[in-house]
Short mmCIF file of C-alpha atoms in Angstrom, two decimals:
data_model
loop_
_atom_site.label_atom_id
_atom_site.label_comp_id
_atom_site.label_asym_id
_atom_site.label_seq_id
_atom_site.Cartn_x
_atom_site.Cartn_y
_atom_site.Cartn_z
CA MET A 8 97.74 -36.37 32.00
CA ILE A 9 97.72 -35.90 28.21
CA ILE A 10 95.97 -32.52 28.54
CA LEU A 11 98.45 -31.46 31.23
CA ASN A 12 101.37 -32.40 28.99
CA LYS A 13 99.86 -30.34 26.14
CA ILE A 14 99.48 -27.34 28.45
CA LYS A 15 103.10 -27.70 29.58
CA PHE A 16 104.23 -27.96 25.95
CA PHE A 17 102.45 -24.79 24.88
CA ALA A 18 103.53 -22.92 27.99
CA THR A 19 107.13 -23.84 27.23
CA MET A 20 106.77 -22.77 23.60
CA VAL A 21 105.21 -19.44 24.58
CA VAL A 22 108.02 -18.73 27.05
CA PHE A 23 110.56 -19.72 24.37
CA ILE A 24 109.08 -17.43 21.74
CA VAL A 25 108.75 -14.50 24.17
CA PHE A 26 112.35 -14.62 25.32
CA THR A 27 113.90 -15.66 22.01
CA PHE A 28 111.97 -13.69 19.40
CA SER A 29 110.08 -10.85 21.08
CA SER A 30 113.06 -8.53 20.65
CA SER A 31 113.14 -9.28 16.91
CA LYS A 32 111.06 -7.16 14.56
CA ALA A 33 108.90 -8.83 11.94
CA THR A 34 110.85 -7.00 9.26
CA GLU A 35 113.95 -8.90 10.36
CA GLU A 36 114.63 -12.25 8.70
CA CYS A 37 115.23 -15.47 10.62
CA PHE A 38 117.25 -16.96 7.73
CA GLU A 39 116.73 -14.97 4.55
CA GLU A 40 118.77 -17.10 2.16
CA THR A 41 116.86 -20.23 3.14
CA SER A 42 113.54 -18.38 2.99
CA ARG A 43 114.31 -17.11 -0.50
CA ALA A 44 115.18 -20.64 -1.62
CA ILE A 45 111.90 -21.93 -0.17
CA PHE A 46 110.09 -19.02 -1.83
CA LYS A 47 111.47 -20.12 -5.22
CA PHE A 48 110.22 -23.64 -4.54
CA ASN A 49 106.80 -22.29 -3.58
CA MET A 50 106.65 -20.20 -6.75
CA ALA A 51 107.52 -23.27 -8.83
CA PHE A 52 104.72 -25.19 -7.08
CA ASP A 53 102.35 -22.30 -7.69
CA ASN A 54 103.23 -22.10 -11.38
CA ALA A 55 102.96 -25.86 -11.89
CA VAL A 56 99.97 -26.71 -9.70
CA LEU A 57 98.14 -24.01 -7.79
CA GLU A 58 97.79 -21.31 -10.44
CA PRO A 59 96.55 -23.68 -13.20
CA VAL A 60 94.01 -25.19 -10.78
CA ALA A 61 92.94 -21.68 -9.69
CA ARG A 62 92.46 -20.57 -13.29
CA GLY A 63 90.36 -23.65 -13.95
CA TYR A 64 88.36 -22.96 -10.79
CA ASN A 65 87.65 -19.44 -12.06
CA LYS A 66 85.86 -20.95 -15.07
CA LEU A 67 83.20 -22.45 -12.81
CA PRO A 68 79.82 -20.68 -12.58
CA ASP A 69 79.79 -17.82 -10.08
CA PRO A 70 77.16 -19.44 -7.79
CA ILE A 71 79.46 -22.45 -7.31
CA LYS A 72 82.48 -20.28 -6.54
CA VAL A 73 80.54 -18.03 -4.15
CA GLY A 74 78.95 -21.02 -2.43
CA THR A 75 82.32 -22.74 -2.01
CA SER A 76 83.88 -19.57 -0.60
CA ASN A 77 80.97 -19.15 1.81
CA PHE A 78 81.23 -22.77 2.92
CA THR A 79 84.96 -22.66 3.69
CA SER A 80 84.61 -19.28 5.43
CA ASN A 81 81.78 -20.62 7.57
CA ILE A 82 83.87 -23.58 8.75
CA GLY A 83 86.77 -21.18 9.33
CA THR A 84 84.56 -19.21 11.72
CA LEU A 85 84.87 -22.11 14.20
CA LEU A 86 88.53 -21.20 14.83
CA SER A 87 87.51 -17.63 15.64
CA ILE A 88 85.20 -18.69 18.47
CA PRO A 89 87.82 -19.94 21.00
CA ASN A 90 90.12 -17.07 20.03
CA ASN A 91 87.34 -14.52 20.62
CA ILE A 92 87.04 -15.98 24.12
CA LEU A 93 90.80 -15.95 24.75
CA GLN A 94 90.97 -12.33 23.58
CA GLY A 95 87.99 -11.35 25.74
CA ASN A 96 86.22 -9.97 22.66
CA PHE A 97 82.67 -11.01 23.45
CA THR A 98 81.12 -8.74 20.83
CA GLN A 99 82.97 -10.61 18.12
CA LEU A 100 82.17 -13.88 19.90
CA GLY A 101 78.49 -13.09 19.37
CA HIS A 102 79.11 -12.35 15.70
CA SER A 103 81.09 -15.58 15.24
CA VAL A 104 78.63 -17.87 17.02
CA GLY A 105 75.59 -16.19 15.49
CA SER A 106 77.06 -16.27 11.99
CA PHE A 107 78.03 -19.94 12.20
CA VAL A 108 74.67 -21.06 13.60
CA ILE A 109 72.60 -19.05 11.10
CA ASN A 110 74.70 -19.88 8.05
CA THR A 111 74.95 -23.58 8.93
CA SER A 112 71.18 -23.89 9.38
CA VAL A 113 69.36 -21.26 7.32
CA GLY A 114 72.32 -20.90 4.96
CA ILE A 115 72.33 -24.62 4.05
CA LEU A 116 75.59 -25.72 5.68
CA GLY A 117 77.16 -22.35 4.95
CA PHE A 118 76.82 -22.31 1.18
CA LEU A 119 74.67 -19.20 1.62
CA ASN A 120 75.49 -16.25 3.87
CA PRO A 121 72.27 -14.87 5.32
CA ALA A 122 74.11 -13.89 8.52
CA GLU A 123 75.92 -11.10 6.69
CA LYS A 124 72.61 -9.63 5.53
CA MET A 125 71.55 -9.64 9.18
CA GLY A 126 74.58 -7.53 10.11
CA LEU A 127 76.78 -10.31 11.50
CA LYS A 128 80.36 -9.86 10.34
CA PRO A 129 82.78 -12.05 12.31
CA HIS A 130 86.48 -11.27 12.02
CA LYS A 131 88.82 -14.15 11.23
CA GLU A 132 90.85 -14.83 14.35
CA ASP A 133 93.63 -17.33 15.04
CA VAL A 134 96.08 -18.12 17.83
CA GLY A 135 98.76 -15.91 16.27
CA GLN A 136 96.42 -12.93 16.61
CA THR A 137 95.52 -13.98 20.15
CA LEU A 138 99.20 -14.12 21.14
CA ALA A 139 99.61 -10.64 19.65
CA SER A 140 96.69 -9.40 21.75
CA TYR A 141 98.69 -10.50 24.84
CA GLY A 142 101.61 -8.39 23.72
CA ILE A 143 103.79 -11.10 22.18
CA GLY A 144 105.78 -9.67 19.30
CA ALA A 145 105.81 -11.16 15.84
CA GLY A 146 109.44 -12.19 15.99
CA CYS A 147 111.45 -12.66 12.83
CA TYR A 148 110.03 -13.45 9.41
CA PHE A 149 110.54 -16.58 7.31
CA VAL A 150 108.87 -18.67 4.61
CA LEU A 151 107.54 -22.21 4.99
CA PRO A 152 107.32 -24.77 2.16
CA ILE A 153 103.83 -24.67 0.58
CA LEU A 154 102.37 -22.79 3.57
CA GLY A 155 104.17 -19.59 2.64
CA PRO A 156 105.10 -16.51 4.71
CA THR A 157 104.94 -16.49 8.49
CA THR A 158 106.67 -15.17 11.60
CA ALA A 159 108.03 -16.86 14.71
CA ARG A 160 104.84 -16.04 16.62
CA ASP A 161 102.47 -16.99 13.82
CA SER A 162 104.24 -20.29 13.15
CA LEU A 163 103.64 -21.25 16.79
CA GLY A 164 100.07 -20.03 16.31
CA MET A 165 99.57 -22.34 13.33
CA ILE A 166 100.53 -25.35 15.46
CA ALA A 167 98.28 -24.21 18.30
CA ASP A 168 95.38 -23.62 15.88
CA SER A 169 95.05 -27.37 15.38
CA PHE A 170 94.51 -27.80 19.13
CA VAL A 171 91.89 -25.07 19.66
CA ASP A 172 90.00 -25.33 16.35
CA PRO A 173 86.78 -27.36 16.85
CA PHE A 174 86.90 -28.46 13.20
CA ALA A 175 90.41 -29.82 13.70
CA HIS A 176 89.21 -31.74 16.76
CA ILE A 177 86.58 -33.65 14.80
CA THR A 178 88.81 -34.22 11.77
CA ILE A 179 92.56 -34.59 12.28
CA ARG A 180 92.05 -35.36 16.01
CA GLU A 181 89.13 -37.67 15.18
CA ASN A 182 87.17 -36.66 18.27
CA GLU A 183 83.40 -36.40 18.40
CA LEU A 184 81.57 -33.10 18.82
CA PHE A 185 77.81 -33.30 19.25
CA GLY A 186 78.04 -36.84 17.92
CA LYS A 187 79.85 -35.74 14.73
CA SER A 188 83.35 -36.63 13.63
CA GLY A 189 85.40 -36.62 10.44
CA SER A 190 88.86 -37.49 9.18
CA ALA A 191 92.16 -35.84 8.34
CA LEU A 192 91.11 -35.93 4.69
CA ASP A 193 88.18 -33.62 5.50
CA TYR A 194 90.50 -31.15 7.22
CA TYR A 195 93.15 -30.99 4.52
CA SER A 196 90.53 -30.96 1.75
CA LEU A 197 88.99 -27.86 3.30
CA LYS A 198 92.38 -26.17 3.67
CA GLY A 199 93.25 -27.03 0.07
CA THR A 200 89.94 -25.69 -1.19
CA SER A 201 90.43 -22.47 0.78
CA ALA A 202 93.89 -22.03 -0.77
CA ILE A 203 92.53 -22.57 -4.29
CA ASP A 204 89.64 -20.18 -3.65
CA PHE A 205 92.02 -17.50 -2.38
CA ARG A 206 94.46 -18.00 -5.26
CA ALA A 207 91.60 -17.83 -7.77
CA GLU A 208 90.35 -14.54 -6.33
CA ASN A 209 93.82 -13.05 -6.63
CA VAL A 210 95.07 -14.30 -10.00
CA THR A 211 95.18 -10.76 -11.42
CA ASN A 212 96.59 -9.27 -8.21
CA PHE A 213 99.48 -11.75 -8.13
CA ASP A 214 100.20 -11.30 -11.84
CA ASN A 215 100.30 -7.51 -11.55
CA LEU A 216 102.38 -7.57 -8.39
CA GLU A 217 104.92 -9.98 -9.87
CA LYS A 218 105.13 -7.94 -13.08
CA ASN A 219 105.60 -4.60 -11.30
CA SER A 220 107.84 -5.69 -8.41
CA ILE A 221 111.58 -5.18 -8.41
CA ASP A 222 111.78 -7.88 -5.71
CA PHE A 223 108.67 -10.08 -5.63
CA TYR A 224 109.83 -11.80 -2.41
CA SER A 225 110.04 -8.47 -0.55
CA SER A 226 106.73 -7.27 -1.99
CA LEU A 227 104.83 -10.33 -0.74
CA LYS A 228 106.61 -10.08 2.61
CA SER A 229 105.43 -6.47 2.99
CA ILE A 230 101.85 -7.34 2.03
CA TYR A 231 101.76 -10.32 4.40
CA LEU A 232 103.06 -8.34 7.38
CA GLN A 233 100.65 -5.43 6.72
CA ASP A 234 97.76 -7.86 6.37
CA ARG A 235 98.62 -9.47 9.72
CA GLU A 236 98.87 -6.07 11.43
CA ASN A 237 95.45 -5.11 10.07
CA LYS A 238 93.89 -8.33 11.29
CA ILE A 239 95.45 -8.03 14.74
CA ALA A 240 94.10 -4.46 14.99
CA ASN A 241 90.71 -5.62 13.61
CA SER A 242 91.13 -2.92 10.99
CA THR A 243 88.67 -2.59 8.14
CA ASP A 244 91.73 -2.29 5.90
CA ASN A 245 91.85 -6.09 5.87
CA GLU A 246 88.65 -6.15 3.81
CA ASP A 247 90.45 -5.64 0.52
CA ASP A 248 91.06 -7.73 -2.59
CA TRP A 249 93.92 -9.58 -0.94
CA GLY A 250 91.69 -11.13 1.71
CA ASN A 251 93.51 -13.44 4.17
CA LEU A 252 97.03 -14.03 2.88
CA ASN A 253 97.71 -17.12 5.36
CA ASN A 254 94.55 -19.10 4.47
#
């Protein structure tokens, strides 16, 4: 009954987003004034908390930073697996499963990345990208507190991610998978570490963009939307210094 209710909920949400937002372009704003106010709050949080932590993180030895990035990316691969299946992309499914198994075992829980040297390069996939693969438009654009830029479709995708992600199931859902389970603290610690790792990699990029932008809000909006388009198209253009802007 619980599973059936969840299916009904997501079906309702998908129908809602298709009929309400599919006609809206991602360049259109849901509520720009509110989004700009939230953006200012996010920038204040970044200046006070995230950027200082990221700069401190950058002072760590490179092996620690690389190992941490590999570890979080390896766990993130778990979300790609169900989305590869839903998208019918079985080539990428092989890359995702193979990469996770090899890096978790041979790569010492993912701190090393031997799978990449073997030619396995899984794309990061999420429910937002899966919905796009079914032809659901991005809908309008807005900014969330702390989480940052998103669209109507991708915000629904973020909620759905927590239901299809195996790591979320054994942490925030506290279910067992192969006899293993965790806690919500494990889940949010990983997400926080991923955010710090991403921010640390892009300290210079953010500084330069902010310094050279007439409208920093619009610049980040453009970069986010282009990044999402590249990832939906599985374009190699997403393998740049900006990485995954919604990590």
